[in-house]
């Protein structure tokens, strides 16, 4: 048995989809265990580009069992559209298993997500408005509806009868139109029929795979800094994208988690509101945003851009048990005269190395940078560490030193082939 957890070590969009797809060439199982269609994972190979939302990134390899585990919140309509989109592009031969314990996202969740955001005004989180927060809130509030309910018409109706009056009261209070039970039931019961063939006890399936000695990849969504517990609360998502959440969200024992690969960009991006100490504006931000095509996969919003933040990365490493690092979008930094890395913050005159919990403190921190010489060469065709310009090599070594992690892979372009592995870490 070999397992590897792929986690985003920043604020999402680090290239988790690309790395998962790359490693899925040698895996047996790929598992998504949290989040939902707030994720957008881009995969590029053979001249084709795919943007996956809730379907695991192993879907292109017919030998892989793809699992959507209990910790996800699944929008049935969107999931079926995503599958239809893949099938229309020739991806028809796949294996997909959906947990009967996963919760579903219904139209009232999306309506409430939008309404809360509007209500918060300039305190808005900048969510993807996909109903993720309200769906997880219902789960915690024990009024959620699960896949196991959706695929049994009578059970689904009973669950809706119990929940919808509460949700309609909430909608009414916010001045929004209410939903009719029959409308949701009639539409979603059909989705349930289509999803039923994929439904399984995925915890049991994973246990069997572990016993067979399979190679299992856990594909994180979002990033550690967006973690509900450890991220920049309240500017976070509503699940935990850490390595620690995987056993709970996939229904496996913690002892099965061997290694955690943190995915990080060679710089930092963030979509939505919230603290971002190393944020840049002006010319360099513009250059990085355009060169890295830093526009959201899901919402198309321009991503906020900043220098690499080793304080945040060290925090993510510690919280999430990251022992390996994948450095992505490295090519985007080519052409800059100098590149900076934040190695510490100054808070009220004192140097600190930990990530403050307080938003007020985060508003006051001054990032401390080291400045390294840049490189002019195009690196999109390199295939080894040695082929990199010496300044780019030094950048990788400095990242390792400042984050106390080993860079085991770096990426110089979106394509599957533009991936350079420095070490075997998924045996
Ligand atoms: P994810 O959410 O972590 O899977 O990341 P996204 O797919 O949302 O965002 C990463 C973006 O960077 C996508 O557009 C990828 O195609 C692209 N990408 C990934 N790796 C590289 C790379 O090494 N270089 C460049 N230029 N683009 C990359
Ligand atoms: P992937 O998996 C980047 C951000 C949103 C917002 C906050 C809460 O592609 O890396 P939500 O809709 O989850 O309630 O929004 O979290 N966010 C992401 N940012 N990548 C993602 O996923 C994200 N998923 C959520 O922008 O700031
Ligand atoms: Mg993304």
CSV table of C-alpha atoms and ligand atoms in Angstrom, one decimal:
chain,number,residue,atom,x,y,z
A,1,UNK,CA,0.0,0.0,0.0
A,2,UNK,CA,1.2,3.5,-0.8
A,3,UNK,CA,-0.8,6.6,-0.2
A,4,UNK,CA,0.0,10.2,-1.1
A,5,UNK,CA,-2.0,13.3,-0.1
A,6,UNK,CA,-1.8,16.2,-2.5
A,7,UNK,CA,-2.6,19.4,-0.6
A,8,UNK,CA,-2.7,23.0,-1.7
A,9,UNK,CA,-0.2,24.8,0.6
A,10,UNK,CA,-1.4,28.3,-0.2
A,11,UNK,CA,-4.8,29.8,-1.0
A,12,UNK,CA,-5.8,27.3,-3.7
A,13,UNK,CA,-5.1,27.1,-7.4
A,14,UNK,CA,-1.5,25.9,-6.8
A,15,UNK,CA,-1.7,23.3,-9.6
A,16,UNK,CA,-3.2,20.3,-7.6
A,17,UNK,CA,-5.1,19.1,-10.6
A,18,UNK,CA,-2.0,19.1,-12.8
A,19,UNK,CA,0.1,17.2,-10.2
A,20,UNK,CA,-2.7,14.7,-9.5
A,21,UNK,CA,-3.2,14.0,-13.2
A,22,UNK,CA,0.6,13.6,-13.6
A,23,UNK,CA,0.8,11.1,-10.7
A,24,UNK,CA,-2.4,9.4,-11.7
A,25,UNK,CA,-0.4,7.8,-14.5
A,26,UNK,CA,1.0,5.5,-11.9
A,27,UNK,CA,-1.8,5.3,-9.3
A,28,UNK,CA,-4.7,2.9,-8.8
A,29,UNK,CA,-7.1,5.1,-7.0
A,30,UNK,CA,-7.7,8.9,-6.9
A,31,UNK,CA,-9.9,10.3,-4.1
A,32,UNK,CA,-11.5,13.8,-3.7
A,33,UNK,CA,-12.4,14.0,0.0
A,34,UNK,CA,-13.6,17.6,0.6
A,35,UNK,CA,-15.0,20.6,-1.1
A,36,UNK,CA,-17.2,20.5,-4.1
A,37,UNK,CA,-17.5,22.5,-7.3
A,38,UNK,CA,-15.9,25.5,-5.7
A,39,UNK,CA,-12.7,23.8,-6.9
A,40,UNK,CA,-11.4,24.2,-10.4
A,41,UNK,CA,-8.6,21.9,-11.3
A,42,UNK,CA,-7.0,22.4,-14.7
A,43,UNK,CA,-5.4,19.5,-16.6
A,44,UNK,CA,-3.6,19.8,-19.9
A,45,UNK,CA,-2.3,16.9,-22.0
A,46,UNK,CA,-2.1,16.0,-25.7
A,47,UNK,CA,-3.1,19.5,-26.7
A,48,UNK,CA,-6.4,19.3,-24.7
A,49,UNK,CA,-7.3,21.4,-21.6
A,50,UNK,CA,-9.9,20.3,-19.1
A,51,UNK,CA,-11.1,22.2,-16.0
A,52,UNK,CA,-12.5,19.7,-13.5
A,53,UNK,CA,-14.8,20.9,-10.7
A,54,UNK,CA,-16.0,18.0,-8.6
A,55,UNK,CA,-14.8,15.0,-10.5
A,56,UNK,CA,-11.4,13.6,-9.4
A,57,UNK,CA,-8.4,14.2,-11.7
A,58,UNK,CA,-7.8,10.5,-12.3
A,59,UNK,CA,-10.9,10.4,-14.6
A,60,UNK,CA,-8.8,10.4,-17.8
A,61,UNK,CA,-7.1,7.1,-16.9
A,62,UNK,CA,-9.5,4.2,-17.4
A,63,UNK,CA,-7.5,2.0,-15.0
A,64,UNK,CA,-8.1,4.3,-12.1
A,65,UNK,CA,-10.9,4.1,-9.6
A,66,UNK,CA,-12.0,7.7,-8.9
A,67,UNK,CA,-13.7,8.3,-5.6
A,68,UNK,CA,-15.8,11.2,-4.5
A,69,UNK,CA,-15.7,10.6,-0.8
A,70,UNK,CA,-18.0,11.3,2.2
A,71,UNK,CA,-16.4,14.7,3.1
A,72,UNK,CA,-17.4,16.3,-0.2
A,73,UNK,CA,-20.5,18.4,-0.8
A,74,UNK,CA,-21.8,17.3,-4.3
A,75,UNK,CA,-24.0,19.3,-6.5
A,76,UNK,CA,-25.8,16.5,-8.4
A,77,UNK,CA,-26.8,18.7,-11.4
A,78,UNK,CA,-23.3,20.2,-11.8
A,79,UNK,CA,-21.7,16.8,-11.4
A,80,UNK,CA,-23.8,15.2,-14.1
A,81,UNK,CA,-23.1,18.2,-16.4
A,82,UNK,CA,-19.4,17.8,-15.8
A,83,UNK,CA,-19.6,14.1,-16.6
A,84,UNK,CA,-21.6,14.8,-19.8
A,85,UNK,CA,-19.0,17.4,-20.8
A,86,UNK,CA,-16.2,14.9,-20.4
A,87,UNK,CA,-18.1,12.3,-22.3
A,88,UNK,CA,-18.8,14.7,-25.1
A,89,UNK,CA,-15.0,15.1,-25.3
A,90,UNK,CA,-14.4,11.4,-25.6
A,91,UNK,CA,-13.8,10.6,-21.9
A,92,UNK,CA,-16.2,7.7,-21.7
A,93,UNK,CA,-14.2,4.9,-20.3
A,94,UNK,CA,-13.9,5.8,-16.7
A,95,UNK,CA,-14.5,4.3,-13.2
A,96,UNK,CA,-16.3,6.6,-10.7
A,97,UNK,CA,-17.6,5.9,-7.2
A,98,UNK,CA,-19.7,8.4,-5.2
A,99,UNK,CA,-20.0,8.1,-1.5
A,100,UNK,CA,-23.5,7.4,-0.2
A,101,UNK,CA,-22.5,9.5,2.8
A,102,UNK,CA,-21.5,12.7,0.9
A,103,UNK,CA,-23.9,15.6,1.2
A,104,UNK,CA,-25.6,17.3,-1.7
A,105,UNK,CA,-25.8,20.9,-2.7
A,106,UNK,CA,-29.3,22.0,-3.6
A,107,UNK,CA,-30.5,25.3,-5.3
A,108,UNK,CA,-31.4,26.9,-1.9
A,109,UNK,CA,-27.7,26.6,-0.9
A,110,UNK,CA,-26.6,28.6,-3.9
A,111,UNK,CA,-29.3,31.2,-3.3
A,112,UNK,CA,-28.3,31.5,0.4
A,113,UNK,CA,-24.6,31.7,-0.5
A,114,UNK,CA,-25.3,34.7,-2.8
A,115,UNK,CA,-27.6,36.3,-0.2
A,116,UNK,CA,-25.2,36.1,2.7
A,117,UNK,CA,-22.4,37.6,0.6
A,118,UNK,CA,-24.7,40.5,-0.5
A,119,UNK,CA,-25.8,41.0,3.1
A,120,UNK,CA,-22.2,41.2,4.3
A,121,UNK,CA,-21.4,44.1,1.9
A,122,UNK,CA,-17.8,45.1,2.2
A,123,UNK,CA,-17.2,42.3,4.7
A,124,UNK,CA,-18.0,39.7,2.1
A,125,UNK,CA,-15.8,36.6,1.8
A,126,UNK,CA,-15.8,36.6,-2.0
A,127,UNK,CA,-17.0,33.0,-2.1
A,128,UNK,CA,-17.5,31.1,-5.4
A,129,UNK,CA,-21.3,31.3,-4.7
A,130,UNK,CA,-21.6,27.6,-5.4
A,131,UNK,CA,-23.5,27.0,-2.1
A,132,UNK,CA,-20.6,25.3,-0.4
A,133,UNK,CA,-20.8,27.1,2.9
A,134,UNK,CA,-24.5,26.7,3.3
A,135,UNK,CA,-24.3,23.0,2.4
A,136,UNK,CA,-21.6,22.3,5.0
A,137,UNK,CA,-23.6,24.4,7.5
A,138,UNK,CA,-26.7,22.2,7.0
A,139,UNK,CA,-24.5,19.1,7.4
A,140,UNK,CA,-23.2,20.5,10.8
A,141,UNK,CA,-26.8,21.5,11.7
A,142,UNK,CA,-28.0,18.0,10.9
A,143,UNK,CA,-30.5,19.2,8.2
A,144,UNK,CA,-28.3,18.2,5.3
A,145,UNK,CA,-29.4,15.7,2.6
A,146,UNK,CA,-27.1,13.0,1.6
A,147,UNK,CA,-26.5,11.0,-1.6
A,148,UNK,CA,-28.0,8.0,0.2
A,149,UNK,CA,-31.2,10.0,0.4
A,150,UNK,CA,-31.1,11.4,-3.1
A,151,UNK,CA,-31.0,8.0,-4.7
A,152,UNK,CA,-34.1,6.6,-2.8
A,153,UNK,CA,-37.1,8.6,-4.0
A,154,UNK,CA,-39.2,8.2,-0.8
A,155,UNK,CA,-36.3,8.9,1.4
A,156,UNK,CA,-35.4,12.0,-0.6
A,157,UNK,CA,-39.0,13.3,-0.4
A,158,UNK,CA,-39.0,12.8,3.4
A,159,UNK,CA,-35.6,14.5,3.8
A,160,UNK,CA,-36.8,17.5,1.7
A,161,UNK,CA,-40.0,17.7,3.8
A,162,UNK,CA,-37.9,17.9,6.9
A,163,UNK,CA,-35.4,20.5,5.6
A,164,UNK,CA,-37.1,22.7,3.1
A,165,UNK,CA,-39.5,24.5,5.5
A,166,UNK,CA,-36.5,25.6,7.5
A,167,UNK,CA,-34.6,26.8,4.5
A,168,UNK,CA,-37.6,28.6,3.1
A,169,UNK,CA,-37.9,30.5,6.4
A,170,UNK,CA,-34.3,31.5,6.1
A,171,UNK,CA,-34.8,32.6,2.5
A,172,UNK,CA,-37.9,34.6,3.4
A,173,UNK,CA,-36.1,36.3,6.2
A,174,UNK,CA,-33.5,37.4,3.6
A,175,UNK,CA,-36.2,38.6,1.2
A,176,UNK,CA,-35.5,35.9,-1.3
A,177,UNK,CA,-38.1,33.7,-3.2
A,178,UNK,CA,-38.9,30.4,-1.6
A,179,UNK,CA,-38.5,27.0,-3.2
A,180,UNK,CA,-41.4,24.6,-3.9
A,181,UNK,CA,-40.8,21.1,-2.7
A,182,UNK,CA,-42.3,19.5,-5.8
A,183,UNK,CA,-40.0,21.5,-8.1
A,184,UNK,CA,-36.8,20.4,-6.4
A,185,UNK,CA,-38.1,16.9,-5.9
A,186,UNK,CA,-39.1,16.3,-9.5
A,187,UNK,CA,-35.9,17.7,-10.9
A,188,UNK,CA,-33.5,16.1,-8.5
A,189,UNK,CA,-35.1,12.7,-8.3
A,190,UNK,CA,-34.1,12.3,-11.9
A,191,UNK,CA,-30.5,13.2,-11.1
A,192,UNK,CA,-30.6,10.7,-8.3
A,193,UNK,CA,-31.5,7.9,-10.8
A,194,UNK,CA,-28.5,8.9,-13.0
A,195,UNK,CA,-26.1,9.0,-10.1
A,196,UNK,CA,-27.3,5.8,-8.4
A,197,UNK,CA,-25.1,3.5,-10.5
A,198,UNK,CA,-22.0,5.3,-9.2
A,199,UNK,CA,-23.0,5.1,-5.5
A,200,UNK,CA,-20.9,3.0,-3.2
A,201,UNK,CA,-19.7,2.7,0.4
A,202,UNK,CA,-16.4,4.4,-0.6
A,203,UNK,CA,-14.9,3.9,2.9
A,204,UNK,CA,-15.2,0.2,2.4
A,205,UNK,CA,-13.9,0.4,-1.2
A,206,UNK,CA,-10.8,2.2,0.1
A,207,UNK,CA,-10.2,-0.3,2.8
A,208,UNK,CA,-10.3,-3.1,0.2
A,209,UNK,CA,-7.8,-1.1,-2.0
A,210,UNK,CA,-5.5,-0.6,1.0
A,211,UNK,CA,-5.6,-4.4,1.7
A,212,UNK,CA,-4.8,-5.1,-2.0
A,213,UNK,CA,-1.7,-2.9,-1.7
A,214,UNK,CA,-3.0,-0.3,-4.1
A,215,UNK,CA,-1.4,3.1,-4.8
A,216,UNK,CA,-3.9,5.7,-3.6
A,217,UNK,CA,-3.7,9.5,-4.3
A,218,UNK,CA,-5.8,11.9,-2.3
A,219,UNK,CA,-6.5,15.0,-4.3
A,220,UNK,CA,-7.0,18.0,-2.1
A,221,UNK,CA,-9.1,20.9,-3.1
A,222,UNK,CA,-8.6,24.6,-2.0
A,223,UNK,CA,-5.5,25.1,0.2
A,224,UNK,CA,-4.4,25.0,3.8
A,225,UNK,CA,-4.7,28.8,4.2
A,226,UNK,CA,-8.4,28.4,3.2
A,227,UNK,CA,-8.9,25.8,5.9
A,228,UNK,CA,-12.0,26.3,8.1
A,229,UNK,CA,-10.0,25.6,11.2
A,230,UNK,CA,-6.5,26.8,10.5
A,231,UNK,CA,-6.9,29.3,7.6
A,232,UNK,CA,-7.4,33.1,7.5
A,233,UNK,CA,-10.9,32.8,9.2
A,234,UNK,CA,-13.5,34.0,8.3
A,235,UNK,CA,-11.9,34.4,4.8
A,236,UNK,CA,-11.8,30.6,4.3
A,237,UNK,CA,-13.8,27.8,2.7
A,238,UNK,CA,-16.1,25.6,4.8
A,239,UNK,CA,-14.1,22.4,4.9
A,240,UNK,CA,-10.6,21.5,5.9
A,241,UNK,CA,-8.1,21.0,3.0
A,242,UNK,CA,-5.4,19.7,5.3
A,243,UNK,CA,-3.8,16.3,5.3
A,244,UNK,CA,-5.3,15.7,8.8
A,245,UNK,CA,-8.8,15.9,7.3
A,246,UNK,CA,-8.3,13.1,4.8
A,247,UNK,CA,-8.9,10.1,7.1
A,248,UNK,CA,-12.2,11.6,8.4
A,249,UNK,CA,-13.3,12.8,5.0
A,250,UNK,CA,-12.5,9.6,3.2
A,251,UNK,CA,-13.4,7.2,6.0
A,252,UNK,CA,-10.0,5.6,6.4
A,253,UNK,CA,-7.7,5.1,9.3
A,254,UNK,CA,-5.1,7.9,9.9
A,255,UNK,CA,-2.3,5.3,9.9
A,256,UNK,CA,-2.8,4.9,6.1
A,257,UNK,CA,-1.5,8.4,5.4
A,258,UNK,CA,2.2,8.1,4.6
A,259,UNK,CA,3.2,11.2,2.8
A,260,UNK,CA,1.8,14.7,2.2
A,261,UNK,CA,2.9,16.6,-1.0
A,262,UNK,CA,2.3,20.3,-0.6
A,263,UNK,CA,1.6,22.0,-3.9
A,264,UNK,CA,2.8,25.6,-4.1
A,265,UNK,CA,3.2,28.2,-6.8
A,266,UNK,CA,6.6,29.8,-7.2
A,267,UNK,CA,4.8,32.9,-6.0
A,268,UNK,CA,1.4,33.3,-4.3
A,269,UNK,CA,-2.1,34.0,-5.5
A,270,UNK,CA,-5.4,34.4,-3.8
A,271,UNK,CA,-9.0,34.8,-5.1
A,272,UNK,CA,-11.6,36.4,-2.9
A,273,UNK,CA,-11.2,38.6,0.1
A,274,UNK,CA,-9.0,38.3,3.1
A,275,UNK,CA,-5.4,38.9,4.3
A,276,UNK,CA,-2.5,38.5,1.9
A,277,UNK,CA,0.6,40.0,3.4
A,278,UNK,CA,2.9,39.6,0.4
A,279,UNK,CA,0.4,40.9,-2.1
A,280,UNK,CA,1.8,43.0,-5.0
A,281,UNK,CA,0.2,45.6,-7.1
A,282,UNK,CA,1.6,47.5,-10.1
A,283,UNK,CA,3.8,46.4,-12.9
A,284,UNK,CA,5.2,43.1,-11.4
A,285,UNK,CA,1.7,41.9,-10.3
A,286,UNK,CA,0.4,42.7,-13.8
A,287,UNK,CA,3.3,40.8,-15.4
A,288,UNK,CA,2.8,37.7,-13.2
A,289,UNK,CA,-1.0,37.7,-13.6
A,290,UNK,CA,-0.8,37.9,-17.4
A,291,UNK,CA,2.0,35.4,-17.8
A,292,UNK,CA,0.5,33.0,-15.3
A,293,UNK,CA,-3.0,33.5,-16.7
A,294,UNK,CA,-4.1,34.2,-13.2
A,295,UNK,CA,-7.8,34.3,-13.6
A,296,UNK,CA,-10.1,32.0,-11.6
A,297,UNK,CA,-11.0,28.7,-13.2
A,298,UNK,CA,-14.5,28.8,-11.6
A,299,UNK,CA,-15.4,32.4,-11.4
A,300,UNK,CA,-13.0,34.0,-13.9
A,301,UNK,CA,-12.1,36.6,-11.3
A,302,UNK,CA,-8.5,38.1,-11.6
A,303,UNK,CA,-6.4,36.4,-8.9
A,304,UNK,CA,-4.6,38.6,-6.5
A,305,UNK,CA,-0.8,38.1,-6.9
A,306,UNK,CA,2.1,38.3,-4.5
A,307,UNK,CA,5.6,37.0,-3.7
A,308,UNK,CA,6.2,33.6,-2.2
A,309,UNK,CA,5.4,33.7,1.5
A,310,UNK,CA,7.6,31.2,3.5
A,311,UNK,CA,5.8,32.2,6.7
A,312,UNK,CA,2.5,31.0,5.3
A,313,UNK,CA,4.2,27.9,3.7
A,314,UNK,CA,5.9,26.9,7.0
A,315,UNK,CA,2.6,27.2,8.7
A,316,UNK,CA,0.9,25.0,6.1
A,317,UNK,CA,3.8,22.5,6.3
A,318,UNK,CA,3.3,22.3,10.1
A,319,UNK,CA,-0.5,22.2,10.1
A,320,UNK,CA,-0.8,19.7,7.2
A,321,UNK,CA,2.3,17.5,7.8
A,322,UNK,CA,3.8,18.4,4.4
A,323,UNK,CA,7.0,16.5,3.9
A,324,UNK,CA,7.5,17.1,0.2
A,325,UNK,CA,6.9,20.2,-1.9
A,326,UNK,CA,6.0,20.6,-5.6
A,327,UNK,CA,7.0,24.0,-7.0
A,328,UNK,CA,4.6,25.0,-9.7
A,329,UNK,CA,4.3,27.7,-12.4
A,330,UNK,CA,8.1,28.2,-12.1
A,331,UNK,CA,8.3,29.4,-15.7
A,332,UNK,CA,6.1,32.4,-14.8
A,333,UNK,CA,9.0,34.0,-12.9
A,334,UNK,CA,11.4,34.0,-15.9
A,335,UNK,CA,12.3,37.5,-17.1
A,336,UNK,CA,12.2,39.3,-13.8
A,337,UNK,CA,15.3,41.2,-12.7
A,338,UNK,CA,15.0,40.0,-9.2
A,339,UNK,CA,12.6,37.8,-7.3
A,340,UNK,CA,11.6,38.1,-3.6
A,341,UNK,CA,10.7,35.6,-0.9
A,342,UNK,CA,9.1,36.6,2.4
A,343,UNK,CA,11.1,34.8,5.2
A,344,UNK,CA,9.4,36.5,8.2
A,345,UNK,CA,6.9,39.1,9.3
A,346,UNK,CA,7.6,42.2,11.4
A,347,UNK,CA,4.7,42.8,13.9
A,348,UNK,CA,4.7,45.9,16.0
A,349,UNK,CA,8.5,46.1,15.7
A,350,UNK,CA,9.2,42.4,16.5
A,351,UNK,CA,10.2,39.7,13.9
A,352,UNK,CA,7.8,36.8,14.0
A,353,UNK,CA,7.8,33.5,12.0
A,354,UNK,CA,4.3,32.2,12.8
A,355,UNK,CA,1.1,33.1,11.1
A,356,UNK,CA,-1.0,35.3,13.3
A,357,UNK,CA,-4.6,34.3,14.0
A,358,UNK,CA,-5.9,37.8,14.5
A,359,UNK,CA,-7.0,39.7,11.4
A,360,UNK,CA,-6.0,43.0,13.0
A,361,UNK,CA,-2.4,41.7,13.5
A,362,UNK,CA,-2.4,40.3,10.0
A,363,UNK,CA,-3.3,43.8,8.8
A,364,UNK,CA,-0.3,45.2,10.6
A,365,UNK,CA,2.4,42.7,9.7
A,366,UNK,CA,5.2,43.9,7.4
A,367,UNK,CA,6.6,41.1,5.3
A,368,UNK,CA,10.4,40.8,5.4
A,369,UNK,CA,11.9,39.8,2.0
A,370,UNK,CA,15.1,38.4,0.7
A,371,UNK,CA,15.8,39.5,-2.8
A,372,UNK,CA,17.4,37.0,-5.3
A,373,UNK,CA,18.7,37.6,-8.8
A,374,UNK,CA,16.3,36.6,-11.4
A,375,UNK,CA,16.8,34.7,-14.7
A,376,UNK,CA,16.0,35.8,-18.2
A,377,UNK,CA,15.9,32.4,-19.9
A,378,UNK,CA,12.7,30.7,-21.0
A,379,UNK,CA,12.6,27.5,-18.9
A,380,UNK,CA,9.5,26.0,-20.4
A,381,UNK,CA,11.5,23.2,-22.1
A,382,UNK,CA,13.9,22.2,-19.4
A,383,UNK,CA,13.7,18.5,-18.4
A,384,UNK,CA,16.1,18.4,-15.4
A,385,UNK,CA,17.3,20.5,-12.5
A,386,UNK,CA,20.7,20.8,-14.1
A,387,UNK,CA,19.3,22.5,-17.2
A,388,UNK,CA,17.8,25.3,-15.2
A,389,UNK,CA,19.7,28.6,-15.2
A,390,UNK,CA,21.8,28.8,-12.0
A,391,UNK,CA,19.7,31.6,-10.5
A,392,UNK,CA,16.6,29.4,-10.9
A,393,UNK,CA,18.4,26.5,-9.3
A,394,UNK,CA,19.3,28.9,-6.4
A,395,UNK,CA,15.7,29.9,-6.1
A,396,UNK,CA,14.6,26.3,-5.6
A,397,UNK,CA,17.3,25.7,-3.0
A,398,UNK,CA,16.3,28.9,-1.1
A,399,UNK,CA,12.7,27.8,-1.1
A,400,UNK,CA,13.8,24.5,0.4
A,401,UNK,CA,15.9,26.2,3.0
A,402,UNK,CA,13.2,28.7,4.0
A,403,UNK,CA,10.3,26.2,4.1
A,404,UNK,CA,12.3,23.3,5.6
A,405,UNK,CA,10.8,21.1,2.9
A,406,UNK,CA,12.3,19.1,0.0
A,407,UNK,CA,11.2,20.2,-3.5
A,408,UNK,CA,10.6,16.8,-5.2
A,409,UNK,CA,9.0,18.2,-8.3
A,410,UNK,CA,8.9,21.4,-10.3
A,411,UNK,CA,6.7,22.5,-13.1
A,412,UNK,CA,7.5,24.7,-16.0
A,413,UNK,CA,4.2,24.8,-17.9
A,414,UNK,CA,0.6,23.6,-17.8
A,415,UNK,CA,1.2,20.5,-19.9
A,416,UNK,CA,1.6,17.1,-18.2
A,417,UNK,CA,5.0,16.8,-20.0
A,418,UNK,CA,6.3,20.0,-18.5
A,419,UNK,CA,6.8,18.4,-15.1
A,420,UNK,CA,10.2,17.5,-13.7
A,421,UNK,CA,10.4,15.0,-10.9
A,422,UNK,CA,13.6,15.3,-8.7
A,423,UNK,CA,12.9,12.2,-6.6
A,424,UNK,CA,10.7,9.1,-6.4
A,425,UNK,CA,8.2,10.0,-3.7
A,426,UNK,CA,5.2,7.9,-4.7
A,427,UNK,CA,6.5,4.3,-4.6
B,1,LIG,P1,-5.6,23.8,-8.8
B,1,LIG,O1,-6.9,24.3,-8.4
B,1,LIG,O2,-4.7,23.7,-7.7
B,1,LIG,O3,-5.8,22.5,-9.5
B,1,LIG,O4,-5.0,24.8,-9.8
B,1,LIG,P2,-5.8,25.6,-11.1
B,1,LIG,O5,-5.9,24.6,-12.2
B,1,LIG,O6,-7.0,26.3,-10.6
B,1,LIG,O7,-4.7,26.7,-11.4
B,1,LIG,C1,-3.5,26.4,-11.8
B,1,LIG,C2,-3.3,27.0,-13.2
B,1,LIG,O8,-1.9,27.0,-13.5
B,1,LIG,C3,-4.0,26.3,-14.3
B,1,LIG,O9,-4.4,27.2,-15.3
B,1,LIG,C4,-2.9,25.4,-14.8
B,1,LIG,O10,-3.1,25.0,-16.2
B,1,LIG,C5,-1.7,26.3,-14.7
B,1,LIG,N1,-0.4,25.6,-14.5
B,1,LIG,C6,-0.1,24.5,-13.7
B,1,LIG,N2,1.2,24.3,-13.7
B,1,LIG,C7,1.8,25.3,-14.4
B,1,LIG,C8,3.1,25.6,-14.7
B,1,LIG,O11,4.1,25.0,-14.3
B,1,LIG,N3,3.3,26.7,-15.5
B,1,LIG,C9,2.3,27.4,-16.0
B,1,LIG,N4,2.6,28.5,-16.8
B,1,LIG,N5,1.0,27.1,-15.8
B,1,LIG,C10,0.7,26.1,-15.0
B,2,LIG,P1,-9.1,24.9,-5.9
B,2,LIG,O1,-9.4,23.5,-5.5
B,2,LIG,C1,-9.0,29.1,-4.9
B,2,LIG,C2,-12.0,30.6,-2.1
B,2,LIG,C3,-13.0,31.5,-2.6
B,2,LIG,C4,-13.3,32.4,-1.4
B,2,LIG,C5,-13.3,31.3,-0.2
B,2,LIG,C6,-14.6,30.7,0.1
B,2,LIG,O2,-9.4,25.2,-7.3
B,2,LIG,O3,-7.8,25.4,-5.4
B,2,LIG,P2,-16.3,29.0,-1.0
B,2,LIG,O4,-17.0,29.1,-2.3
B,2,LIG,O5,-15.4,27.8,-0.9
B,2,LIG,O6,-17.2,29.2,0.2
B,2,LIG,O7,-15.3,30.3,-1.0
B,2,LIG,O8,-12.4,30.3,-0.7
B,2,LIG,N1,-11.9,29.3,-2.8
B,2,LIG,C7,-10.9,29.0,-3.6
B,2,LIG,N2,-9.9,29.7,-4.1
B,2,LIG,N3,-9.1,27.8,-5.3
B,2,LIG,C8,-10.2,27.1,-4.9
B,2,LIG,O9,-10.3,25.8,-5.2
B,2,LIG,C9,-11.1,27.7,-4.0
B,2,LIG,N4,-12.3,27.2,-3.5
B,2,LIG,C10,-12.7,28.2,-2.7
B,2,LIG,O10,-12.5,32.3,-3.6
B,2,LIG,O11,-12.2,33.3,-1.1
B,3,LIG,MG1,-8.3,25.9,-8.9
